[in-house]
Amino acid sequence: MRSFVLITLAAACSALFAGSALAQDYALVDRLADKVVQKYTYASCQDLADERRHRPTGDRAEMEEHAIRVMRNNPQMRREFIERVAAPIANRLFECGFIP
């Protein structure tokens, strides 16, 4: 009986920590997706066109590379991010005439 309780407690703690890590991961996705959607919502078409011509440098480039690496290694996180940003980005690109 005691070993059953210990195993159950260990499993519950493990699930709690895994859930906490997952919540932190999705908090990152929340912040990143909100930032991307906000950028595409409020940037002018000219700003978006200029940005497409000039690749980011410095800290911004490093942060983008890190985010891409994390999402390549975590398909579930990548799927969540894409589901949140795809429609707003596609709509804005369509409005600006960047996609037919």
Short mmCIF file of C-alpha atoms in Angstrom, two decimals:
data_model
loop_
_atom_site.label_atom_id
_atom_site.label_comp_id
_atom_site.label_asym_id
_atom_site.label_seq_id
_atom_site.Cartn_x
_atom_site.Cartn_y
_atom_site.Cartn_z
CA MET A 1 0.00 0.00 0.00
CA ARG A 2 2.80 2.41 0.90
CA SER A 3 4.63 1.78 -2.39
CA PHE A 4 1.37 2.40 -4.29
CA VAL A 5 0.97 5.76 -2.55
CA LEU A 6 4.60 6.70 -3.28
CA ILE A 7 4.27 5.72 -6.95
CA THR A 8 1.01 7.64 -7.26
CA LEU A 9 2.55 10.68 -5.58
CA ALA A 10 5.60 10.51 -7.83
CA ALA A 11 3.40 10.25 -10.91
CA ALA A 12 1.30 13.21 -9.77
CA CYS A 13 4.41 15.34 -9.13
CA SER A 14 5.82 14.36 -12.49
CA ALA A 15 2.59 15.31 -14.24
CA LEU A 16 2.48 18.59 -12.32
CA PHE A 17 6.02 19.53 -13.35
CA ALA A 18 5.41 18.46 -16.93
CA GLY A 19 2.21 20.50 -16.98
CA SER A 20 4.07 23.48 -15.54
CA ALA A 21 6.75 23.22 -18.23
CA LEU A 22 4.06 22.89 -20.89
CA ALA A 23 2.27 25.94 -19.52
CA GLN A 24 5.53 27.90 -19.61
CA ASP A 25 6.13 26.77 -23.20
CA TYR A 26 2.68 27.89 -24.20
CA ALA A 27 3.14 31.17 -22.35
CA LEU A 28 6.10 31.71 -24.67
CA VAL A 29 3.93 30.82 -27.66
CA ASP A 30 1.22 33.19 -26.40
CA ARG A 31 3.63 36.11 -26.12
CA LEU A 32 5.34 35.41 -29.42
CA ALA A 33 2.11 34.87 -31.35
CA ASP A 34 0.58 38.03 -29.86
CA LYS A 35 3.65 40.01 -30.86
CA VAL A 36 3.62 38.68 -34.42
CA VAL A 37 -0.13 39.23 -34.87
CA GLN A 38 0.19 42.74 -33.45
CA LYS A 39 3.02 43.50 -35.86
CA TYR A 40 1.03 42.41 -38.89
CA THR A 41 -2.13 44.11 -37.65
CA TYR A 42 -0.63 47.54 -37.05
CA ALA A 43 2.27 47.76 -39.54
CA SER A 44 1.62 49.59 -42.76
CA CYS A 45 1.96 47.72 -46.03
CA GLN A 46 5.05 49.83 -46.76
CA ASP A 47 6.60 48.82 -43.42
CA LEU A 48 5.97 45.16 -44.21
CA ALA A 49 7.45 45.54 -47.70
CA ASP A 50 10.55 47.24 -46.28
CA GLU A 51 10.95 44.51 -43.69
CA ARG A 52 10.77 41.81 -46.37
CA ARG A 53 13.66 43.49 -48.20
CA HIS A 54 15.90 43.82 -45.13
CA ARG A 55 16.68 40.82 -42.95
CA PRO A 56 16.87 41.47 -39.19
CA THR A 57 20.27 41.78 -37.55
CA GLY A 58 21.69 41.76 -34.04
CA ASP A 59 19.55 40.79 -31.07
CA ARG A 60 16.37 40.57 -33.10
CA ALA A 61 17.94 38.11 -35.54
CA GLU A 62 19.23 36.00 -32.65
CA MET A 63 15.82 35.95 -30.96
CA GLU A 64 14.10 34.93 -34.20
CA GLU A 65 16.65 32.17 -34.82
CA HIS A 66 16.17 30.89 -31.26
CA ALA A 67 12.38 30.85 -31.61
CA ILE A 68 12.63 29.00 -34.93
CA ARG A 69 15.02 26.44 -33.42
CA VAL A 70 12.69 25.83 -30.47
CA MET A 71 9.68 25.35 -32.73
CA ARG A 72 11.56 23.01 -35.09
CA ASN A 73 12.31 20.81 -32.10
CA ASN A 74 8.77 20.96 -30.70
CA PRO A 75 6.11 20.18 -33.34
CA GLN A 76 3.26 20.66 -30.87
CA MET A 77 4.46 24.16 -30.00
CA ARG A 78 5.01 24.95 -33.68
CA ARG A 79 1.48 23.82 -34.54
CA GLU A 80 0.01 25.99 -31.78
CA PHE A 81 1.99 29.02 -32.95
CA ILE A 82 1.05 28.57 -36.61
CA GLU A 83 -2.63 28.07 -35.79
CA ARG A 84 -2.61 31.40 -33.94
CA VAL A 85 -0.74 33.52 -36.49
CA ALA A 86 -1.57 32.04 -39.90
CA ALA A 87 -4.94 33.69 -40.54
CA PRO A 88 -4.00 37.22 -39.38
CA ILE A 89 -0.75 37.13 -41.37
CA ALA A 90 -2.39 35.74 -44.50
CA ASN A 91 -5.20 38.31 -44.33
CA ARG A 92 -2.77 41.20 -43.96
CA LEU A 93 -0.51 39.96 -46.77
CA PHE A 94 -3.60 39.64 -48.99
CA GLU A 95 -4.76 43.16 -48.07
CA CYS A 96 -1.32 44.55 -48.94
CA GLY A 97 -1.22 42.72 -52.27
CA PHE A 98 1.72 40.49 -51.34
CA ILE A 99 -0.24 37.33 -52.13
CA PRO A 100 -2.90 36.94 -54.83
#
